[in-house]
mmCIF file of C-alpha atoms in Angstrom:
data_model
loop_
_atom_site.group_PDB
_atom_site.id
_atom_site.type_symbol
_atom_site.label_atom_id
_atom_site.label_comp_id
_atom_site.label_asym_id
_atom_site.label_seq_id
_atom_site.Cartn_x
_atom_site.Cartn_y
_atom_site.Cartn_z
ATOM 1 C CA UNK A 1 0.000 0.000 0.000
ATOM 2 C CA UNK A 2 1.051 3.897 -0.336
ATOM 3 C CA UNK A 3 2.207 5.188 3.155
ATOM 4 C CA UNK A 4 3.365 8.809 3.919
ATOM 5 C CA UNK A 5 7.281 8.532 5.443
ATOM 6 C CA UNK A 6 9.197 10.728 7.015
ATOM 7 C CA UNK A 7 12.229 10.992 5.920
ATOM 8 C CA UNK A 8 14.093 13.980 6.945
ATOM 9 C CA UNK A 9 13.949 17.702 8.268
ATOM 10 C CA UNK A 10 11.193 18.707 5.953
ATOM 11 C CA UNK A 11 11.178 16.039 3.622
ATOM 12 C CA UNK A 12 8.072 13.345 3.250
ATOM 13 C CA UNK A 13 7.769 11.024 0.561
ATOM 14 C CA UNK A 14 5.524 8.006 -0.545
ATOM 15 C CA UNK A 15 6.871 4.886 -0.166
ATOM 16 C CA UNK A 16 5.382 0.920 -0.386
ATOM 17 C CA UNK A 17 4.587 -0.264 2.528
ATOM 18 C CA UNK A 18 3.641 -3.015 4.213
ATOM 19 C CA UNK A 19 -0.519 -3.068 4.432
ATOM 20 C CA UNK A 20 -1.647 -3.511 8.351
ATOM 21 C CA UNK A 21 -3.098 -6.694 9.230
ATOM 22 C CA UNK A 22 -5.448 -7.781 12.656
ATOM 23 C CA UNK A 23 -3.462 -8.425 15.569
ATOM 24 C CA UNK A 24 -5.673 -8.463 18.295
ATOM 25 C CA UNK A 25 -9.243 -9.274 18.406
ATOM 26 C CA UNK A 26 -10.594 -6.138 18.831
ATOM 27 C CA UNK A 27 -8.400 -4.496 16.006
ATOM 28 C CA UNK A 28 -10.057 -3.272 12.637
ATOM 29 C CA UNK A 29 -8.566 -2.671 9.458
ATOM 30 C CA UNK A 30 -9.222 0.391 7.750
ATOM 31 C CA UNK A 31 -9.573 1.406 4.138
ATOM 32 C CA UNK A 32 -8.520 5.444 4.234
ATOM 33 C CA UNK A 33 -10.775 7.182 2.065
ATOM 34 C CA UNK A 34 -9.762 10.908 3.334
ATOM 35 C CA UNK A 35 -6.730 11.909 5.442
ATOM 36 C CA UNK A 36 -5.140 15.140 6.339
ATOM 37 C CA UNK A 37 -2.260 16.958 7.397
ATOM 38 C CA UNK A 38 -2.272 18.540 11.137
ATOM 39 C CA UNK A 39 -0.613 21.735 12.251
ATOM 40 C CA UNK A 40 0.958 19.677 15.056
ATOM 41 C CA UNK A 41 2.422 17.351 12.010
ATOM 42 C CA UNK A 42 4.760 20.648 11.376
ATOM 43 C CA UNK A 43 6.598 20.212 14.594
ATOM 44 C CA UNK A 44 8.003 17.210 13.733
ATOM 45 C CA UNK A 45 8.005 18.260 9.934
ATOM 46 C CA UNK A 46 10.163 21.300 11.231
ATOM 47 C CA UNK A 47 11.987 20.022 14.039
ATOM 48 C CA UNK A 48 12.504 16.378 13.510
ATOM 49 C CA UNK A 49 11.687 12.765 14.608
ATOM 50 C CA UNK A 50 12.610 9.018 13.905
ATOM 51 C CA UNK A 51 13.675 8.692 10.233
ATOM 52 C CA UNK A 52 11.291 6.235 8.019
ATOM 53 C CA UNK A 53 8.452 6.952 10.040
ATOM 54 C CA UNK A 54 5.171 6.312 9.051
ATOM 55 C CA UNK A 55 2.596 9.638 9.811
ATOM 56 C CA UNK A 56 -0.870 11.037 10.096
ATOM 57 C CA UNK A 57 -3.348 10.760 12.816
ATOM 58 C CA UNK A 58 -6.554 11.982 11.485
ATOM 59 C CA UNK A 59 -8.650 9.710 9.138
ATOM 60 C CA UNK A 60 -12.276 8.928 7.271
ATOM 61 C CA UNK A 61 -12.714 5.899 5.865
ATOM 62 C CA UNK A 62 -14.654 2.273 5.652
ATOM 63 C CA UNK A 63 -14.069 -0.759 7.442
ATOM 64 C CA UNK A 64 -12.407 -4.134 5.852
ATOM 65 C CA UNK A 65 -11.961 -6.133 8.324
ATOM 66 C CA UNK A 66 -12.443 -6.781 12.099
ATOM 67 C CA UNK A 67 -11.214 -8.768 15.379
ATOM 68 C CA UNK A 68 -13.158 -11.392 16.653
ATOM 69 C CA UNK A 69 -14.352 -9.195 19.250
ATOM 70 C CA UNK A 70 -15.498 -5.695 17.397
ATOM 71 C CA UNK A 71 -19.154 -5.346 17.748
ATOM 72 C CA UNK A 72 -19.208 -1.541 16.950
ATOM 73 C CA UNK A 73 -18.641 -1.876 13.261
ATOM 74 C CA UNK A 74 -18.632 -4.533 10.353
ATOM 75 C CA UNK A 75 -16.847 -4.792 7.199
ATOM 76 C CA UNK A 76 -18.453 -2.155 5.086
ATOM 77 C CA UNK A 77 -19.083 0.307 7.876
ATOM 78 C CA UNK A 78 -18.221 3.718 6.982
ATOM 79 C CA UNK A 79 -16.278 5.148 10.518
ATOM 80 C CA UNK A 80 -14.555 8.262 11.765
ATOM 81 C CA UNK A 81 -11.219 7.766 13.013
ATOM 82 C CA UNK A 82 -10.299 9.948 16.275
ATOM 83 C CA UNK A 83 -6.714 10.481 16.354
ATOM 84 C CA UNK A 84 -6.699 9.176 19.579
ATOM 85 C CA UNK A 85 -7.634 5.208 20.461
ATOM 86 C CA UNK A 86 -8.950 4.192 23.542
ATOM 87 C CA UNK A 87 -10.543 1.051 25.538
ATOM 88 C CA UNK A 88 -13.727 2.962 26.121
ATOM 89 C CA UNK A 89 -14.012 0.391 29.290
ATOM 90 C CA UNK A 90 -11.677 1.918 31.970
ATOM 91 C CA UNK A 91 -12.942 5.138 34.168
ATOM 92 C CA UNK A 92 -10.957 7.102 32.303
ATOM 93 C CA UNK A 93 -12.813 6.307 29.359
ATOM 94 C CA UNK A 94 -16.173 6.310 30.958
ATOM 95 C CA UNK A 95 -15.404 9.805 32.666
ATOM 96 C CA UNK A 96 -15.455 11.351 28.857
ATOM 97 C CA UNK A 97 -11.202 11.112 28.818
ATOM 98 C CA UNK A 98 -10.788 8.709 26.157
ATOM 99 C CA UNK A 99 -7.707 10.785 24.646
ATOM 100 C CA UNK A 100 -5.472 10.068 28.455
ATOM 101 C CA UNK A 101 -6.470 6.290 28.545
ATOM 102 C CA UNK A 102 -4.182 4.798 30.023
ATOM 103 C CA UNK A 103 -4.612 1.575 27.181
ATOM 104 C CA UNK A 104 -4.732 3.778 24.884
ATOM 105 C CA UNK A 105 -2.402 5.760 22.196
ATOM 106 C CA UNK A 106 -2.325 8.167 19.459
ATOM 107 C CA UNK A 107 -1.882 6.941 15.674
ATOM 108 C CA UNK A 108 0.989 7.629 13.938
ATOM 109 C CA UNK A 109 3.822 5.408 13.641
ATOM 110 C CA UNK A 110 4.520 1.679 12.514
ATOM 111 C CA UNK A 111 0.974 0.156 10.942
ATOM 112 C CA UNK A 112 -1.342 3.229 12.703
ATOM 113 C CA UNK A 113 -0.515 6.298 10.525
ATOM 114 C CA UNK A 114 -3.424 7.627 9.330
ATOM 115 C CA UNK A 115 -1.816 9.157 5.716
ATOM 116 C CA UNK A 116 -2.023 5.441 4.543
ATOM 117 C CA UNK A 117 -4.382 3.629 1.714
ATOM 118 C CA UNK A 118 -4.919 1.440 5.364
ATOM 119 C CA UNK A 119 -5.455 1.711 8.779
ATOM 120 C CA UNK A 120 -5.223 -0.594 11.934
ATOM 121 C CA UNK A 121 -7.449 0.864 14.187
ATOM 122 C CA UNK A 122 -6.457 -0.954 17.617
ATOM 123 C CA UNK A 123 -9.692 -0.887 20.241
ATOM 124 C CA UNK A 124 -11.643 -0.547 17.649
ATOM 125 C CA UNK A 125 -15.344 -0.704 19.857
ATOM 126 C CA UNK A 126 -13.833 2.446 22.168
ATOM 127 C CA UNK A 127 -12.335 4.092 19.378
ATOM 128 C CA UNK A 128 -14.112 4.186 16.121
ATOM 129 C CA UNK A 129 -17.531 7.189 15.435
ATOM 130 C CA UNK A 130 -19.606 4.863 12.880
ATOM 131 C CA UNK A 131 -21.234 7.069 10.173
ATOM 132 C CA UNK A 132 -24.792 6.394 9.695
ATOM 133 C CA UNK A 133 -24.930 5.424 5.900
ATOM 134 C CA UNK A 134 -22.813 4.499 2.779
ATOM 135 C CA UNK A 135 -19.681 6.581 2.410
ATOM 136 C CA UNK A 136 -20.656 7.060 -1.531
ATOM 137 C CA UNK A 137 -23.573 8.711 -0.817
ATOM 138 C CA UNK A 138 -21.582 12.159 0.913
ATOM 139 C CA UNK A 139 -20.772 14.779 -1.148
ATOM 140 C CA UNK A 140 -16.727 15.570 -1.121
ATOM 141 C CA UNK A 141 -17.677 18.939 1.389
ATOM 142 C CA UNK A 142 -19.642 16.538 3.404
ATOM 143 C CA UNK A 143 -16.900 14.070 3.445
ATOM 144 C CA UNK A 144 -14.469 17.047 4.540
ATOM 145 C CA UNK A 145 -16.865 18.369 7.331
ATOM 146 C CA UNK A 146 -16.901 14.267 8.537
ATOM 147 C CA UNK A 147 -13.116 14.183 8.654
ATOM 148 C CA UNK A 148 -12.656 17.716 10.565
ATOM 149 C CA UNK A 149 -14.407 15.348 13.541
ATOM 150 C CA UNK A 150 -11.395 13.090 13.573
ATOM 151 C CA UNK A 151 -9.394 16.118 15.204
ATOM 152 C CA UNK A 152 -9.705 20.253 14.408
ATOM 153 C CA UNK A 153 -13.534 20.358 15.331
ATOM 154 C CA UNK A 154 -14.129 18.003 18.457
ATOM 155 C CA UNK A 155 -10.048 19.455 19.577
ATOM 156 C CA UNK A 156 -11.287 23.008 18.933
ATOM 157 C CA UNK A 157 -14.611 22.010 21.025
ATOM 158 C CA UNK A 158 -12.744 20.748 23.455
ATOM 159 C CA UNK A 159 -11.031 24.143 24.256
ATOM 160 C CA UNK A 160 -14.118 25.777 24.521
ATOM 161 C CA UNK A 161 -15.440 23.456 26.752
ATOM 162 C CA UNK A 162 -12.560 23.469 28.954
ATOM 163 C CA UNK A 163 -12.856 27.128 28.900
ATOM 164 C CA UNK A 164 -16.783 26.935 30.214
ATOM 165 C CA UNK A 165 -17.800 29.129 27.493
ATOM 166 C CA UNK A 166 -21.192 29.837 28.220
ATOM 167 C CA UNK A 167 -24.165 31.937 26.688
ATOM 168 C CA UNK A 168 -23.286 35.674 26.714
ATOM 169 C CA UNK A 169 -19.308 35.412 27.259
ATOM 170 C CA UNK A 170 -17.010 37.228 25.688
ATOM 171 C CA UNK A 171 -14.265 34.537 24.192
ATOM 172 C CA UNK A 172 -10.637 35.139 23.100
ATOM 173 C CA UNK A 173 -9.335 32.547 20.601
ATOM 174 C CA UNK A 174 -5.810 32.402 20.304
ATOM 175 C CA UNK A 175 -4.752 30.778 16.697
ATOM 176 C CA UNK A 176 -5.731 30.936 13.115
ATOM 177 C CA UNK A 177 -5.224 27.621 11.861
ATOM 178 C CA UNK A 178 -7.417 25.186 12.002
ATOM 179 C CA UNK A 179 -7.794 23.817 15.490
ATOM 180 C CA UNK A 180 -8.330 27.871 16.225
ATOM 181 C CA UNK A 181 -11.124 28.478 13.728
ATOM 182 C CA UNK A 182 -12.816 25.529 14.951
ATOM 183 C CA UNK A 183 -12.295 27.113 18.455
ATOM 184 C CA UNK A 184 -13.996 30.028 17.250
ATOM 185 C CA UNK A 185 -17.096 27.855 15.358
ATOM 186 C CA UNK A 186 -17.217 26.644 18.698
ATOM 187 C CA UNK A 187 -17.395 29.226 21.257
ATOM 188 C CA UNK A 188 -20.199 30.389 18.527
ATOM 189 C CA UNK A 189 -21.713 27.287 19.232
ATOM 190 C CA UNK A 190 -21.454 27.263 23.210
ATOM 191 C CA UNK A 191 -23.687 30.528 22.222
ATOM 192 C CA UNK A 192 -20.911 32.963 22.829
ATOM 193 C CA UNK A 193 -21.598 37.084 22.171
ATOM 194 C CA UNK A 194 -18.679 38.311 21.271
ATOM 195 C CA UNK A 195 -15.435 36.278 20.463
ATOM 196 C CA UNK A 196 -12.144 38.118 19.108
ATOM 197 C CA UNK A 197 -10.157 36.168 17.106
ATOM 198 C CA UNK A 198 -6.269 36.720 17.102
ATOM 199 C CA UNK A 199 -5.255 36.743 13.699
ATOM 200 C CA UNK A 200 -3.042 38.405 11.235
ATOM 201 C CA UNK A 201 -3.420 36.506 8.241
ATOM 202 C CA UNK A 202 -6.532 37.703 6.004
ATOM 203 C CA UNK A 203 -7.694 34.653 4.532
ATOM 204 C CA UNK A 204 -7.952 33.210 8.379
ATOM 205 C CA UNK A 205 -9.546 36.131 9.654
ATOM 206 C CA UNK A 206 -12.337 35.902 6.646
ATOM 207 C CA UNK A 207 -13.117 32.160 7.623
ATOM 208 C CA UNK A 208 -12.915 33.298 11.390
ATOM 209 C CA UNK A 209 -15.744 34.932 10.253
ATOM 210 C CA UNK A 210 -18.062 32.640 8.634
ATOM 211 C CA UNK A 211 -17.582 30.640 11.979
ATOM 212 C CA UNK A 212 -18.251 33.796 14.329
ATOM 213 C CA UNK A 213 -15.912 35.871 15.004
ATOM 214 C CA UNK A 214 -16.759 39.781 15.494
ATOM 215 C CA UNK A 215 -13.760 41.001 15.996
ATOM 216 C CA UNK A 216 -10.372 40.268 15.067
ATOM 217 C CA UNK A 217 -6.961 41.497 17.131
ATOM 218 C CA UNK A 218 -3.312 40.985 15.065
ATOM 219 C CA UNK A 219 -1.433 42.545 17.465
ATOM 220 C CA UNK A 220 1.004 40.258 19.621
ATOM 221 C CA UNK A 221 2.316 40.078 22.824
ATOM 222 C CA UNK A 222 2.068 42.629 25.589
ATOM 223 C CA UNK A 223 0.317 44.951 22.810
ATOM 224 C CA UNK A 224 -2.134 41.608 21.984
ATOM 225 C CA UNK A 225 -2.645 42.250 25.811
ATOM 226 C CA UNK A 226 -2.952 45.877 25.975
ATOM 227 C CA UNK A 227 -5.239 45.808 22.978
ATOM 228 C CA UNK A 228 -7.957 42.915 24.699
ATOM 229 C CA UNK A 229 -8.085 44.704 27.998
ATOM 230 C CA UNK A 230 -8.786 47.814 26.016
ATOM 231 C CA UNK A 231 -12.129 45.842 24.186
ATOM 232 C CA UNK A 232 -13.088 44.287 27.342
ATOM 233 C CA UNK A 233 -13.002 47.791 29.534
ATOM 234 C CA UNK A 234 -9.772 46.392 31.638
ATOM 235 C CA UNK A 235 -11.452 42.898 32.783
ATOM 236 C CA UNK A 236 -10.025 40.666 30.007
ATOM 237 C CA UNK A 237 -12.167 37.619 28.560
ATOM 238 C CA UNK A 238 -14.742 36.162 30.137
ATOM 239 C CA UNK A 239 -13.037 32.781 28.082
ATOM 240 C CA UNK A 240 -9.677 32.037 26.403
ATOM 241 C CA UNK A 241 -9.024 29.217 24.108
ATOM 242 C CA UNK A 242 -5.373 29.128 23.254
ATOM 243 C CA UNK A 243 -5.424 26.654 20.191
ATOM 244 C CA UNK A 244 -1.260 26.854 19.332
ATOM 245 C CA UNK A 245 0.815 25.942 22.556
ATOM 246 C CA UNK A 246 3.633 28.240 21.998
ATOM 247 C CA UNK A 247 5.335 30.146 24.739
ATOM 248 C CA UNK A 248 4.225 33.078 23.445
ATOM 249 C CA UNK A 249 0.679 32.643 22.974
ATOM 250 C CA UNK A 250 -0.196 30.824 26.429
ATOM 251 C CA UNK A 251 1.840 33.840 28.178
ATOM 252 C CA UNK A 252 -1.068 36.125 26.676
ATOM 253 C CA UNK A 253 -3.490 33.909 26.870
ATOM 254 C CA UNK A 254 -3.025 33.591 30.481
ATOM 255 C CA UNK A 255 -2.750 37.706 30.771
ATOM 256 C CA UNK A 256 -5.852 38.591 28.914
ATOM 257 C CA UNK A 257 -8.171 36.132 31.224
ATOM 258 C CA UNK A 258 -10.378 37.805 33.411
ATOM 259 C CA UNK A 259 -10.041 36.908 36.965
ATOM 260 C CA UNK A 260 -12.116 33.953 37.983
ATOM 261 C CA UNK A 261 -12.432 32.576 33.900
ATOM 262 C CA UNK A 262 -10.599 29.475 32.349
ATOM 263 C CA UNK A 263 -7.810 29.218 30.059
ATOM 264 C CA UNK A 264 -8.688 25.889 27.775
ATOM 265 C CA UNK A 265 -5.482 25.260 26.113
ATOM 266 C CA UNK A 266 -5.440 22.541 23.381
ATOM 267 C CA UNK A 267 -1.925 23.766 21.464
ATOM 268 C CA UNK A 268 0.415 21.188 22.057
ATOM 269 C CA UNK A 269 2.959 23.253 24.880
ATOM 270 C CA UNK A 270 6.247 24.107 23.656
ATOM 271 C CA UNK A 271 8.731 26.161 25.983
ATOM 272 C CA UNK A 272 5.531 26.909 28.252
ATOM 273 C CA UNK A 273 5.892 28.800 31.704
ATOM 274 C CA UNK A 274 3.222 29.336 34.002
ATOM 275 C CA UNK A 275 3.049 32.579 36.894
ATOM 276 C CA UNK A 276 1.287 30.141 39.169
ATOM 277 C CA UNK A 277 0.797 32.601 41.815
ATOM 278 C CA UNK A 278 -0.473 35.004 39.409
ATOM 279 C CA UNK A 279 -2.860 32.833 38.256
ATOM 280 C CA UNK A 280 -3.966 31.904 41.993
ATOM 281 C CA UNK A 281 -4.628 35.417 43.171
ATOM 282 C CA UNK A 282 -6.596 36.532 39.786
ATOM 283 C CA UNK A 283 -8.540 32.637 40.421
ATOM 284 C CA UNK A 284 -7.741 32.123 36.634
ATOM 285 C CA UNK A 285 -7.750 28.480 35.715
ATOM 286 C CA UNK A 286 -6.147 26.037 33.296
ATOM 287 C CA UNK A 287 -7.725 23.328 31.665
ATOM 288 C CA UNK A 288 -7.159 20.922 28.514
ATOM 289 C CA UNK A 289 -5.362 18.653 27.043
ATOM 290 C CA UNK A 290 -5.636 15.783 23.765
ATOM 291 C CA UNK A 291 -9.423 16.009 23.111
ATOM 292 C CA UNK A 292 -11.610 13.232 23.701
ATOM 293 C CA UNK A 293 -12.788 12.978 20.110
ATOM 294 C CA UNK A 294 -15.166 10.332 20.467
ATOM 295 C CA UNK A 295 -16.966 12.138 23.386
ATOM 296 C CA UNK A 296 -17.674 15.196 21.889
ATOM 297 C CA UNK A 297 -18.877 13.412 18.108
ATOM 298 C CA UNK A 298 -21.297 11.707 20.040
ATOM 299 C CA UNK A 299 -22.066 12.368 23.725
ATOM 300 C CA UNK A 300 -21.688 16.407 24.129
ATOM 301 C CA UNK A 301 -23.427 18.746 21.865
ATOM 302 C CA UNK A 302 -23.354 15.470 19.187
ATOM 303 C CA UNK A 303 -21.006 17.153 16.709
ATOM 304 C CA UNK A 304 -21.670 14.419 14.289
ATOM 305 C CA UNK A 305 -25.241 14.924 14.413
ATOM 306 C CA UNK A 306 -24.122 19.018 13.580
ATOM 307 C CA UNK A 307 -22.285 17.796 10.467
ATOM 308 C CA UNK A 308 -24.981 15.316 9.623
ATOM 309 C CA UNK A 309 -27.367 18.404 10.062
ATOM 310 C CA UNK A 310 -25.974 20.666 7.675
ATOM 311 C CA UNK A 311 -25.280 23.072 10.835
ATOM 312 C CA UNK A 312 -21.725 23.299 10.910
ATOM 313 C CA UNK A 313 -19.084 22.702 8.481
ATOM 314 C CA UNK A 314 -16.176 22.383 10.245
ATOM 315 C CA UNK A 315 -14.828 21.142 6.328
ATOM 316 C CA UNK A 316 -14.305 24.623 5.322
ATOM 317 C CA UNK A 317 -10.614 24.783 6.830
ATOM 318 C CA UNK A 318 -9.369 22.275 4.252
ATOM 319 C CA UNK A 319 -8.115 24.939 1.821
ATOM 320 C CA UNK A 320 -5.975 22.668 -0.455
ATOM 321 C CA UNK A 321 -6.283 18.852 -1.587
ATOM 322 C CA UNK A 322 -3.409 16.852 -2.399
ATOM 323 C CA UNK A 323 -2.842 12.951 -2.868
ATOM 324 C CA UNK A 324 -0.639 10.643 -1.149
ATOM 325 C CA UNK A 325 1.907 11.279 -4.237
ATOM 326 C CA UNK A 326 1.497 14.452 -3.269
ATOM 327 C CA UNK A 327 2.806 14.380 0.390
ATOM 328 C CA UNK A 328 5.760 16.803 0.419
ATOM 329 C CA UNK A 329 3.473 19.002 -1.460
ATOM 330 C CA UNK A 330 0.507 18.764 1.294
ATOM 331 C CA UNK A 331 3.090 19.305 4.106
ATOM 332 C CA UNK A 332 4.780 22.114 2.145
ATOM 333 C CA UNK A 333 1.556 24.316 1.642
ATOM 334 C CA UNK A 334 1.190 23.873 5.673
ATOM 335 C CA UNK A 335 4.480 24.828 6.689
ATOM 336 C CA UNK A 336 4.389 27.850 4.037
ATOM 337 C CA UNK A 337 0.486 29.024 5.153
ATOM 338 C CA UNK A 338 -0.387 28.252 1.870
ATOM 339 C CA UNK A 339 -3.232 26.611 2.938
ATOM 340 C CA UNK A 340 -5.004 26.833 6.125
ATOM 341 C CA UNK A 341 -5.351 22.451 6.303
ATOM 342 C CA UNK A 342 -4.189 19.898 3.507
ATOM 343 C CA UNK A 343 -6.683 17.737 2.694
ATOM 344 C CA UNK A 344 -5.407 14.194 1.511
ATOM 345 C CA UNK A 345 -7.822 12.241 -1.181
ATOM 346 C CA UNK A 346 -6.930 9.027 -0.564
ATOM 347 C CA UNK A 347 -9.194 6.334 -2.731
ATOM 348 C CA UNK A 348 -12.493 7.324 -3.920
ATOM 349 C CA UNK A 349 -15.402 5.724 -1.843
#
């Protein structure tokens, strides 16, 4: 089968590879129909990992095969992938935590990378969102919407939830790729009022948006702060949703939180430093982590049943479709902002 590798310090290519097979009895096998290229995929991209490395974590596609003991889906099945997997028995699980379970992983590497003609999907019953009806009969922008629930949407949710965005708030959403616009669709969602949007990049601030934004901020830093207290008459955000994990972005983040809200941080922390006893005495909060994918698609606000709806389209941040030929080209656009999210076609439905 055609597998994405990394190869290199910015270098991908598609290579033959060995097709996954069952291992345990509650594994499935996957055929990928649509894949996709993450912002977080740019850290290793950029900074570097284990050479010959199979990648991608978010996937769409229908089932092939399954373990002895998957009852959630049968061959034919047309399933969401979450990017994480997870026993969906263990409290952890049953809390609404599936992404920290302790059985569980994250796909990428050896046999579980998700930019692959196929998929082994371990825990398949706590893992895989089945998709009621035949994957032929979704449009390509429905099929796009469908695989923003593997990751961008339900992560993006997952900040705002963290966050308590409630009815009436005013929201800050730091980050303007993906996971952040879905942050914003979000908080819109959670029926936020106002939610400023911390962009500098016009194409992202247009989709921003579409999804609900009414105001965007492209300053950075202490004047990103400066700015925000300014809109919010000195109190800061009633919410923050810090969607990129840089130093620099959970320092304001953390600044521009009214005292007594929640910072829900889903950016994967680099080089992050805290003023705990800052935080303490303004009672400002952090929450978040790895979203718990399957929870929010179908036990909090039912994203799927959103998609299904026609009420969101989470889809729209796939800017740019490539194929798996096409890797270095998909990861390129990304690391360039050519493209807000590289969408991978992988075999037609």
């Amino acid at each position: 089968m055609k597998s994405a590798i990394y190869k290199g310090i910015k270098t991908m290519a598609c290579e033959e590879h060995a097709k996954p097979s069952l291992i345990e009895s509650d594994d499935a096998i996957i055929r990928v129909v649509r894949a996709c290229v993450c912002g977080s995929d740019l850290w290793f991209f950029r900074d570097g990992c284990e050479a010959d490395t199979q990648t991608g974590h978010e996937a769409i596609g229908v089932v092939e095969s399954v373990g002895g003991d998957v009852t959630i889906a049968k061959p034919g099945d047309f399933v969401i992938v979450p990017f994480p997997y997870s026993c969906g028995e263990c409290p952890v699980c049953k809390a609404g935590f599936e992404s920290s379970c302790p059985h569980g992983g994250y796909f990428g590497g050896e046999g579980l990378g998700c930019q692959a003609q196929y998929l082994r999907v371990p825990h398949a019953n706590g893992t895989l969102v089945v998709v009621p009806g035949e994957a032929k009969s979704f449009t390509d922008e429905q099929l796009a919407d469908l695989l923003a629930l593997s990751d961008v949407m339900p992560t993006g949710y997952h900040a705002a939830a963290s966050a308590e965005v409630k009815p009436g708030d005013t929201v800050v959403v730091f980050g303007d790729g993906a996971v952040g616009l879905c942050g914003v669709l979000s908080a819109k969602i959670r029926g936020a009022r106002r939610i400023i949007a911390m962009s500098r990049h016009a194409d992202r601030q247009a989709l921003a948006r579409e999804f609900g934004a009414t105001d965007i901020v492209e300053e950075r830093g202490d004047e990103a702060v400066a700015r925000v207290m300014e809109m919010t008459d000195g109190y800061g955000a009633d919410a923050v949703l810090e969607c990129v994990g840089s130093a620099l972005s959970n320092d304001t983040a953390m600044k521009v939180a009214r005292c007594g809200a929640v910072v829900g941080r889903v950016g994967l922390p680099h080089g992050v430093e805290a003023d705990i006893p800052g935080l303490f005495y303004r009672n400002v909060g952090l929450r978040g982590g790895p979203a718990p994918v399957r929870h929010y698609d179908t036990a909090v606000d039912h994203l799927l049943d959103l998609v299904l709806n026609g009420e969101i389209h989470p889809g729209r941040v796939f800017t740019a479709e490539f194929t798996l030929d096409d890797i270095q080209a998909a990861y390129d656009a990304m690391d360039q902002r050519k493209t807000i999210k590289s969408l991978l076609r992988v075999s037609e439905v």
